[in-house]
PDB file of C-alpha atoms in Angstrom:
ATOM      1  CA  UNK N  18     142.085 149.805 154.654  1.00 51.00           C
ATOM      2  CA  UNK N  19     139.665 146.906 154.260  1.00 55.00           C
ATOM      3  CA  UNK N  20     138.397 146.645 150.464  1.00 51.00           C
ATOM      4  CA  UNK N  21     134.723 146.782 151.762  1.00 51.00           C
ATOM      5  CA  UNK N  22     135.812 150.479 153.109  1.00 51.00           C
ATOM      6  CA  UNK N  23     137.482 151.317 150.265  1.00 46.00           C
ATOM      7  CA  UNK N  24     134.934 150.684 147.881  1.00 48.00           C
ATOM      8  CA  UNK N  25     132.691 152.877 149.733  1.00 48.00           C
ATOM      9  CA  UNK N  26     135.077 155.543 149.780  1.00 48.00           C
ATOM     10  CA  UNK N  27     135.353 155.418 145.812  1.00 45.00           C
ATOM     11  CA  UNK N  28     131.450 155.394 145.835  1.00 47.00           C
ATOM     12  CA  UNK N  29     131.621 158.918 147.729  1.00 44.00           C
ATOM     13  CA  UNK N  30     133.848 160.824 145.794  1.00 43.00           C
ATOM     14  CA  UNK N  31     131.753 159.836 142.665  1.00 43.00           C
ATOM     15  CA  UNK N  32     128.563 160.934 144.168  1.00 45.00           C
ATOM     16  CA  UNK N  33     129.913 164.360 144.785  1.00 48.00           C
ATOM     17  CA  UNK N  34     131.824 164.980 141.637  1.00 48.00           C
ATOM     18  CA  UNK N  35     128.253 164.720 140.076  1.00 43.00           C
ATOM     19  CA  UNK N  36     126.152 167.709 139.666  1.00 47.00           C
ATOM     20  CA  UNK N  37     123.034 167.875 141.232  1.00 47.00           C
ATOM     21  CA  UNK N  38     120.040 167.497 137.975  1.00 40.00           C
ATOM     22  CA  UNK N  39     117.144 170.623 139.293  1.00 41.00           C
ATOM     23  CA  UNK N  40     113.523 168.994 138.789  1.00 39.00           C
ATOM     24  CA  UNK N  41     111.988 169.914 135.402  1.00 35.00           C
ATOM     25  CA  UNK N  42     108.256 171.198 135.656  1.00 36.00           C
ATOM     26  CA  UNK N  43     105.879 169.373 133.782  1.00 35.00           C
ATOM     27  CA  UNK N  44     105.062 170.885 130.764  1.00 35.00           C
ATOM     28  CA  UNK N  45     101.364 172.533 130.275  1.00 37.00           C
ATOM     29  CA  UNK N  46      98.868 170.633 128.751  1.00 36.00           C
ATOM     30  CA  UNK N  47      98.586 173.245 125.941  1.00 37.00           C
ATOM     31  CA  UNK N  48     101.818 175.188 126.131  1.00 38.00           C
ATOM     32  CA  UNK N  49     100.493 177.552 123.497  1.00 40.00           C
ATOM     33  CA  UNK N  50      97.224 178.282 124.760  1.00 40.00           C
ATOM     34  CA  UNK N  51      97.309 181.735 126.761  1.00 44.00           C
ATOM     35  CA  UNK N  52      95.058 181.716 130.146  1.00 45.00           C
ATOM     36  CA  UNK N  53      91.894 182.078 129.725  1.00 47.00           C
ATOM     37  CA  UNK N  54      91.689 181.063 125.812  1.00 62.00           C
ATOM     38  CA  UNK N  55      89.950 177.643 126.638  1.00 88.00           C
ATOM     39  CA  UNK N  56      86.788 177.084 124.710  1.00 93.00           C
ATOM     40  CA  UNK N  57      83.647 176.216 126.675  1.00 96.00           C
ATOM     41  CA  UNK N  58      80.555 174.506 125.115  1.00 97.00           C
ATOM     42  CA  UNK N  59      77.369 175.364 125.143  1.00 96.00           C
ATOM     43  CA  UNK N  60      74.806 173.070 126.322  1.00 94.00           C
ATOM     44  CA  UNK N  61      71.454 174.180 125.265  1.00 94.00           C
ATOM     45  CA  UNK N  62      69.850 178.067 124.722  1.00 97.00           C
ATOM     46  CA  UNK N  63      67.835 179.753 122.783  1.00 97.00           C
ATOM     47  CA  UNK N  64      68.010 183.695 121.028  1.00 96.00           C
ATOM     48  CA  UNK N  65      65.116 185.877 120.416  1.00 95.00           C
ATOM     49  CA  UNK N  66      65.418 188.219 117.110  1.00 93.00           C
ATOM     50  CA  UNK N  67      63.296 191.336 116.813  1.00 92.00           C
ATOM     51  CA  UNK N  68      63.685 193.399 114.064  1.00 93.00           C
ATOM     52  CA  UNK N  69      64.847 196.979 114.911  1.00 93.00           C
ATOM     53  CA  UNK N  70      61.174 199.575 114.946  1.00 92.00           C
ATOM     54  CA  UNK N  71      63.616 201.312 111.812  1.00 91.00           C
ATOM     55  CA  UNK N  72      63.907 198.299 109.517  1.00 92.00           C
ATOM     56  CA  UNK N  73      60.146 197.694 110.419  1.00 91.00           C
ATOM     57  CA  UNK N  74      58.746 200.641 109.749  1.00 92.00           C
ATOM     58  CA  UNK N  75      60.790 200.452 106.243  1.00 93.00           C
ATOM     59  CA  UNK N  76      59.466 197.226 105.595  1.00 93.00           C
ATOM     60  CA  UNK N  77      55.936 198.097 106.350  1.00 91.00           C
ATOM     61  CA  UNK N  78      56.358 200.886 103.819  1.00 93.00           C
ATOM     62  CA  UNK N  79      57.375 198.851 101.198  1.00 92.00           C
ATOM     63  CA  UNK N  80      54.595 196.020 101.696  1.00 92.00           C
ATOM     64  CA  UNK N  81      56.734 193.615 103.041  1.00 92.00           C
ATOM     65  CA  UNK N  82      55.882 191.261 106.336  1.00 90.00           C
ATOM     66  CA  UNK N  83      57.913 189.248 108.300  1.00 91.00           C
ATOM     67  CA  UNK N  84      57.405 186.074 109.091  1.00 89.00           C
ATOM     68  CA  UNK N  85      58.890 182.920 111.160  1.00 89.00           C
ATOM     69  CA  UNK N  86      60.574 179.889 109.848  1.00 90.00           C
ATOM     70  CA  UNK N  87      60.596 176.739 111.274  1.00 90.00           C
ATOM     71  CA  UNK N  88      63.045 173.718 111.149  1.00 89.00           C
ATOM     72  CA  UNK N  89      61.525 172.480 108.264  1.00 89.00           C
ATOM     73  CA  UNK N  90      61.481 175.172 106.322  1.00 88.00           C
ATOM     74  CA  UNK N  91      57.651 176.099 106.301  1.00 89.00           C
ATOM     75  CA  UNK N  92      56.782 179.669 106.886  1.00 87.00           C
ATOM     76  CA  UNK N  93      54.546 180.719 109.327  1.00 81.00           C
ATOM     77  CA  UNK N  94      51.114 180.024 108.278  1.00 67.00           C
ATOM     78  CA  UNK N  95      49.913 182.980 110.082  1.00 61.00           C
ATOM     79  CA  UNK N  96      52.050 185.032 108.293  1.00 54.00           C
ATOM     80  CA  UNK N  97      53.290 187.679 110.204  1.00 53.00           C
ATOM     81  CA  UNK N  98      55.229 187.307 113.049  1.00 51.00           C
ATOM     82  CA  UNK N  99      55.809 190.875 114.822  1.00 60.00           C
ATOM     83  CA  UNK N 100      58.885 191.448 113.789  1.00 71.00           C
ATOM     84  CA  UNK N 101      60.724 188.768 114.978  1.00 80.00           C
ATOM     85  CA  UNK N 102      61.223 184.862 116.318  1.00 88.00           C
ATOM     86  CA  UNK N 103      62.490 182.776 118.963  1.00 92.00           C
ATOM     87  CA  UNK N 104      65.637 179.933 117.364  1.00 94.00           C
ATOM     88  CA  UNK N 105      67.407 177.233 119.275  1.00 96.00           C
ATOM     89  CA  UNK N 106      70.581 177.008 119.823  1.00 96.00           C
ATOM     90  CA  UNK N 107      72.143 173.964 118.474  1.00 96.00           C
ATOM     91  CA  UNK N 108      75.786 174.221 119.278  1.00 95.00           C
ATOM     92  CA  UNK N 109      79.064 176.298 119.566  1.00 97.00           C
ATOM     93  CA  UNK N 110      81.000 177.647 122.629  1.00 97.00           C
ATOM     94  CA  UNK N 111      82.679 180.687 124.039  1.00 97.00           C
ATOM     95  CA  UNK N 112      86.146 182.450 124.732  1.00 96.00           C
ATOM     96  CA  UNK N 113      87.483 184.755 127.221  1.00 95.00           C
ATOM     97  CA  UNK N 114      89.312 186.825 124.324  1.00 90.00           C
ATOM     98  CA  UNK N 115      91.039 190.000 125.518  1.00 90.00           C
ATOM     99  CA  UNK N 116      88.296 190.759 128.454  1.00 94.00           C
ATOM    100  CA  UNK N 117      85.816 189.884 125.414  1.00 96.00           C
ATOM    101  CA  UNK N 118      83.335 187.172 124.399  1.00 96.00           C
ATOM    102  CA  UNK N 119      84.597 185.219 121.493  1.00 96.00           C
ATOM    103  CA  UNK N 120      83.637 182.107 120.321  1.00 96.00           C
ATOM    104  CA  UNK N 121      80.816 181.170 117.901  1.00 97.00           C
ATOM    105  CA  UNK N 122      76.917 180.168 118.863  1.00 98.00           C
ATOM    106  CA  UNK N 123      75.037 178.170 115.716  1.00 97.00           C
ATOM    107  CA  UNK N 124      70.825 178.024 115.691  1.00 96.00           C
ATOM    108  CA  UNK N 125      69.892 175.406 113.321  1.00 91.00           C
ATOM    109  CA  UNK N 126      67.778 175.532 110.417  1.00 92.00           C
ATOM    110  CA  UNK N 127      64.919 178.016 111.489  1.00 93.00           C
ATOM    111  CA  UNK N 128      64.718 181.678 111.010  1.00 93.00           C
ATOM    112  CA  UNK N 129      63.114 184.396 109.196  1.00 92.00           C
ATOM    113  CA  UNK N 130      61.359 184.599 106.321  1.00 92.00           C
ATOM    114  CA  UNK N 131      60.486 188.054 104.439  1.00 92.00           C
ATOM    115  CA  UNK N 132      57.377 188.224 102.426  1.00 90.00           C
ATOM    116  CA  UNK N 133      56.532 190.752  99.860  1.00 88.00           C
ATOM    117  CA  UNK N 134      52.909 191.798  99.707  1.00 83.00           C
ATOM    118  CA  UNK N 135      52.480 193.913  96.414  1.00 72.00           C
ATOM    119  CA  UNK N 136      50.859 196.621  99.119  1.00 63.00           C
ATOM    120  CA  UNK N 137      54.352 198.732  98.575  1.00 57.00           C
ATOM    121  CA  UNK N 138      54.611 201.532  96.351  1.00 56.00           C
ATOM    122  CA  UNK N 139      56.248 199.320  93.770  1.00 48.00           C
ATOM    123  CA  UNK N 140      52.100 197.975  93.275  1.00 44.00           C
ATOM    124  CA  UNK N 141      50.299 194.447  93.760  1.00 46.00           C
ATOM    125  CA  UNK N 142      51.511 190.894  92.760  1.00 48.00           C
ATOM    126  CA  UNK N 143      49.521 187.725  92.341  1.00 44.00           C
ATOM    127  CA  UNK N 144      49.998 185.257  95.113  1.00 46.00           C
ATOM    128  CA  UNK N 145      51.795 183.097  92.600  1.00 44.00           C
ATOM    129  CA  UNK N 146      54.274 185.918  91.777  1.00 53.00           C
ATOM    130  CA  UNK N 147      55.027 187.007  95.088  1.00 65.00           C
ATOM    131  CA  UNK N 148      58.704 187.360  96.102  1.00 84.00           C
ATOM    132  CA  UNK N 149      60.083 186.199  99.438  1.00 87.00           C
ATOM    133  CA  UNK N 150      63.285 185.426 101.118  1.00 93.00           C
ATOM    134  CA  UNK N 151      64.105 182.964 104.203  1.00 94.00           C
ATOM    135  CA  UNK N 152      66.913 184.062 105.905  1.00 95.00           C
ATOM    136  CA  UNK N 153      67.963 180.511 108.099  1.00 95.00           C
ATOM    137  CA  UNK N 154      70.820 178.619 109.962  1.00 95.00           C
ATOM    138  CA  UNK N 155      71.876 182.044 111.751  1.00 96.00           C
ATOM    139  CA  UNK N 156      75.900 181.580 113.262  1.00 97.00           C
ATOM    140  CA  UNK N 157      76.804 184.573 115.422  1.00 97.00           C
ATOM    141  CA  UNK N 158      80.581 185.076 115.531  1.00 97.00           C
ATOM    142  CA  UNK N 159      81.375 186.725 119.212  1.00 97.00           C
ATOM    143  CA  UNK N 160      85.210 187.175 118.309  1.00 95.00           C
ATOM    144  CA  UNK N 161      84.809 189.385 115.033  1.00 96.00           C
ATOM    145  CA  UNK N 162      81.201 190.384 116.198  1.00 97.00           C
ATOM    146  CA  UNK N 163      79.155 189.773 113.229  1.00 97.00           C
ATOM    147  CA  UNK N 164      75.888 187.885 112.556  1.00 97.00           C
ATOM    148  CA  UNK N 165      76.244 185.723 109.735  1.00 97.00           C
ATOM    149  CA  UNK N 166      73.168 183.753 107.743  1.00 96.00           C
ATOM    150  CA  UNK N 167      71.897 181.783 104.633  1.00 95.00           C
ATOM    151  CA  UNK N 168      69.435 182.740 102.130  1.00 91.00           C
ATOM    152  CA  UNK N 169      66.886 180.132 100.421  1.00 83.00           C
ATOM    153  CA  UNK N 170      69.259 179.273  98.097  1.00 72.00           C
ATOM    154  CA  UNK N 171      71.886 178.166 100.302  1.00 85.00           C
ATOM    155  CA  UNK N 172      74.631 181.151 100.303  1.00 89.00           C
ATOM    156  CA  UNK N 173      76.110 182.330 103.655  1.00 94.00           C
ATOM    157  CA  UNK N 174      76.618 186.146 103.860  1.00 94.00           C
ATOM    158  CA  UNK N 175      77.189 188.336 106.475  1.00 96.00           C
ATOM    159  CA  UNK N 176      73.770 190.029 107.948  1.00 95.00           C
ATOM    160  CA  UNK N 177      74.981 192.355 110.621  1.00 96.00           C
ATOM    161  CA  UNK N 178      78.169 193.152 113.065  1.00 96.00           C
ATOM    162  CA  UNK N 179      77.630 194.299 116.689  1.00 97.00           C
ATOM    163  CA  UNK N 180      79.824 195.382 119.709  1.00 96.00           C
ATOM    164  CA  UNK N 181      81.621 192.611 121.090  1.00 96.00           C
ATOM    165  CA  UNK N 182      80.567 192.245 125.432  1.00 95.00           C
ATOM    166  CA  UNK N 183      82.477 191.675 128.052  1.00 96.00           C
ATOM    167  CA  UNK N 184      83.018 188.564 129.180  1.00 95.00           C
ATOM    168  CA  UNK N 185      82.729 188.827 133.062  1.00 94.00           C
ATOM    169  CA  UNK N 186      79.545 190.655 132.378  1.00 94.00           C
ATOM    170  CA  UNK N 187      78.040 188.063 130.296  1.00 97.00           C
ATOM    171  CA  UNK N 188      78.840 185.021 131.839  1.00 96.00           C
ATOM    172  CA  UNK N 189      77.493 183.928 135.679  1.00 96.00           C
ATOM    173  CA  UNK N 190      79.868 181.420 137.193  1.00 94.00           C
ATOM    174  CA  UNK N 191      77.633 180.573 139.757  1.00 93.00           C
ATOM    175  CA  UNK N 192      74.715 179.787 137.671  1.00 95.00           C
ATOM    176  CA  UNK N 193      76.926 178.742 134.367  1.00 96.00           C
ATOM    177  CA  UNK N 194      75.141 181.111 132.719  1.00 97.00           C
ATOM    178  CA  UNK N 195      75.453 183.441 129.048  1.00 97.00           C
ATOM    179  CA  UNK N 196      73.434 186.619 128.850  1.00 97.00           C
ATOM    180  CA  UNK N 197      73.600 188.606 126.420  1.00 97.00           C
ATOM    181  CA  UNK N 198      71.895 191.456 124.346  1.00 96.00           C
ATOM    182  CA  UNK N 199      73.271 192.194 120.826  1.00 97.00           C
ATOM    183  CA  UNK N 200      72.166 195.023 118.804  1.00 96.00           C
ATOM    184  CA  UNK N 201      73.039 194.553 115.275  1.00 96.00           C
ATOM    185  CA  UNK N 202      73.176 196.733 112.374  1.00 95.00           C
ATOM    186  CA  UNK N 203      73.258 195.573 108.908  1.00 94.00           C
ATOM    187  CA  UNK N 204      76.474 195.182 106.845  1.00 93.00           C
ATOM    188  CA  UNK N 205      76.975 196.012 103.246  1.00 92.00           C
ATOM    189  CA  UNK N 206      76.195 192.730 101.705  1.00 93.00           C
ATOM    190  CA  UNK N 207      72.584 192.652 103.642  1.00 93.00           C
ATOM    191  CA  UNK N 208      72.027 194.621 100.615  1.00 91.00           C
ATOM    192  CA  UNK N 209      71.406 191.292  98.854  1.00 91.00           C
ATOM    193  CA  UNK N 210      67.824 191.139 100.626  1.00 93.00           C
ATOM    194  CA  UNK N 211      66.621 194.123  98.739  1.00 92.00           C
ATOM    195  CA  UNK N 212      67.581 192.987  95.506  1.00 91.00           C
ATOM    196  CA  UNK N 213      65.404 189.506  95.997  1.00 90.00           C
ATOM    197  CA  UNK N 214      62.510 191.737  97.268  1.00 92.00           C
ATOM    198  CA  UNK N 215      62.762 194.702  95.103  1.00 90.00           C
ATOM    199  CA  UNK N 216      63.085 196.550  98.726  1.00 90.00           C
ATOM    200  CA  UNK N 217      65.215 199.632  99.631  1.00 89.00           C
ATOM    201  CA  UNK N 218      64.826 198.867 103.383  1.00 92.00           C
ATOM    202  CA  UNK N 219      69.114 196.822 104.042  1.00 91.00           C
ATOM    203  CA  UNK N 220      70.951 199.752 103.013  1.00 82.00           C
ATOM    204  CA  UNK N 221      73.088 202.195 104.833  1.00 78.00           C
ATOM    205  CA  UNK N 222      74.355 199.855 107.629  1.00 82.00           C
ATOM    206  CA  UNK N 223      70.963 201.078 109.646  1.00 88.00           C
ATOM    207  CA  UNK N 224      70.078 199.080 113.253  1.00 93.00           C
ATOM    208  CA  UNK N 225      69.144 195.989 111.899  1.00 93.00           C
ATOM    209  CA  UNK N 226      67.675 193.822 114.563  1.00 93.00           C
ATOM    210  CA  UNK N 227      68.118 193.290 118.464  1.00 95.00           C
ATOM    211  CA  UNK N 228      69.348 189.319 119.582  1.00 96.00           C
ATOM    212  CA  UNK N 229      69.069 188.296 123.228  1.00 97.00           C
ATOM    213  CA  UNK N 230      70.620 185.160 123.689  1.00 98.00           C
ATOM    214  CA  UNK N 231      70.488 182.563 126.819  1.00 98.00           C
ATOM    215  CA  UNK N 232      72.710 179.623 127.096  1.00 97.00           C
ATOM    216  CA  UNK N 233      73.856 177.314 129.898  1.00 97.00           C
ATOM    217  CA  UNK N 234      77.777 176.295 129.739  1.00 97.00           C
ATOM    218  CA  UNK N 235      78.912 172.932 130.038  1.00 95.00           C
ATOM    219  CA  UNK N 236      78.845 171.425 133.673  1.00 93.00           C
ATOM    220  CA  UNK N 237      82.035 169.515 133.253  1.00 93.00           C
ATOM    221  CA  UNK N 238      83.981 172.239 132.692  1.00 92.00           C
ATOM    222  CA  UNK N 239      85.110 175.106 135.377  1.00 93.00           C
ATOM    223  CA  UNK N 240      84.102 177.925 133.743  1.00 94.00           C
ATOM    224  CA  UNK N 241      86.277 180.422 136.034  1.00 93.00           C
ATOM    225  CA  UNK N 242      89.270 178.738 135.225  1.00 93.00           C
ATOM    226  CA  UNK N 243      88.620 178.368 131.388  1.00 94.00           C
ATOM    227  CA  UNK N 244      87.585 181.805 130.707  1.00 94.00           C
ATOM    228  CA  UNK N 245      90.142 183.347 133.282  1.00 91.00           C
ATOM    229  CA  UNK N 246      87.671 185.034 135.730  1.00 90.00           C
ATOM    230  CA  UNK N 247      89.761 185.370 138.355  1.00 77.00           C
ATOM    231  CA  UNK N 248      89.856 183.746 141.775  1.00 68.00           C
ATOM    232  CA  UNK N 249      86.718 181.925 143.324  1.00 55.00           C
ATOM    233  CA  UNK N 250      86.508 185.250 145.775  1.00 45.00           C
ATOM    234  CA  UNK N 251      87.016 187.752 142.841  1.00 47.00           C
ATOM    235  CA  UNK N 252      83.018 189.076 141.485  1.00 47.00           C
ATOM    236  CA  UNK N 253      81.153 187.578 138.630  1.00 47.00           C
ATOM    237  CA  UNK N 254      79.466 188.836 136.134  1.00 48.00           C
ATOM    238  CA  UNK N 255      75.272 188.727 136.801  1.00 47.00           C
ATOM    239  CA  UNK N 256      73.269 186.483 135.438  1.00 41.00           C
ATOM    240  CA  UNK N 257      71.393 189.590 133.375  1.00 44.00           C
ATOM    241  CA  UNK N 258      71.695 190.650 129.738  1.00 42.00           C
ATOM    242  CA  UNK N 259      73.961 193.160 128.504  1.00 40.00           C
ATOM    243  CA  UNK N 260      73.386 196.060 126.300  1.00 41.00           C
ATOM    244  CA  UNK N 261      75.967 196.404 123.461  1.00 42.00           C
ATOM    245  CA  UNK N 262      74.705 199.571 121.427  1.00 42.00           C
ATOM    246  CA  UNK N 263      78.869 200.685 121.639  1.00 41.00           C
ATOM    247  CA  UNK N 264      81.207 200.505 118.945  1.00 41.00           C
ATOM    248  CA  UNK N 265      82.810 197.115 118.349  1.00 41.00           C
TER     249      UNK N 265
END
């Protein structure tokens, strides 16, 4: 046999004797992270807070007003505010955790500040003596479902906990859209308001105040896909708010 032929031969037999290597699948870009666990910013919203018709009425009593904070830290110069205020969101984003929100939403420096009158039964004060509070830089935690805040002074505490919503309820694909309404009662350590007022109105965990948030989602990102929503064909949630007035 010509060399040429049996060179080819020898080239034959090796080729078979070697096993066949099967294609390995590329490897996900975050092998840990479970479907629908991606985190998707927040572009721009705003929540409104209204203080529950309860905590109001128990404020009134006790000759305390309510009054909004701006970014700056000046109160309100016309002093009372209804019962509530408008805050910007400034940053966070949001989960698809277990069929619920999670994620966290920050608004900045504004907020709310309390104002004690002397009109209470506790008597008058000089406008030099009287006591207030600002209650600023809210952060609402949608995974744990609490409301945290800071006082004047600085110290972060935890204001409130509400019922976490569901995620294809509060988020539009379509319109890359968050809605949601939060109803919020007061925890424990809200208990720290009444004892810089002088107040008995933060105690036994009563409805505290209602939040209605609005955000747009990031338009880079497909929000189907990162929060798990299903197929393009499968429904979406409505672009309207949702109650949560349920256990957490």
């Amino acid at each position: 046999m010509p060399a040429r032929h049996l060179a080819a031969a020898a080239a034959l037999v090796l080729a078979s004797a070697v096993p066949a290597v099967p294609a390995v699948a590329a490897a996900p870009a975050h092998p840990h992270q479970p479907a629908g666990s991606t985190e998707v910013p927040v572009e721009r919203g705003s929540a409104r807070l209204r203080l529950s018709p309860d905590l109001r009425s128990a404020l009134k009593e006790d000759g305390v007003v309510v009054a909004g904070v701006d970014a700056k830290g000046r109160i309100s110069p016309r002093g009372h505010s209804g019962g509530g205020t408008t805050l910007r969101l400034t940053g966070g984003a949001v989960t698809n955790s277990g069929g619920k929100l999670g994620g966290e939403l920050r608004f900045g420096k504004a907020g709310l500040a309390l104002v004690a009158t002397g009109s209470g039964p506790g008597g008058t004060q000089s406008g030099s003596s009287r006591k207030s509070v600002k209650v600023t830089r809210f952060e609402v935690d949608l995974g744990h479902g609490i409301l945290t805040a800071a006082l004047h002074n600085g110290t972060r505490f935890t204001l409130g906990t509400f019922p976490r919503p569901a995620t294809r309820s509060a988020v539009n694909t379509k319109t890359r859209s968050l809605r949601v309404d939060l109803t919020i009662k007061a925890t424990a350590s809200a208990a720290r308001l009444d004892a810089a007022l002088g107040t008995h109105c933060f105690t036994g965990h009563r409805p505290l105040l209602h939040a209605r948030i609005v955000a747009s989602l990031e338009r880079s990102v497909d929000v189907r896909t990162a929060l798990n929503l299903g197929p393009a064909g499968a429904p979406a949630g409505r672009a309207r708010p949702v109650s949560a007035t349920g256990g957490r």
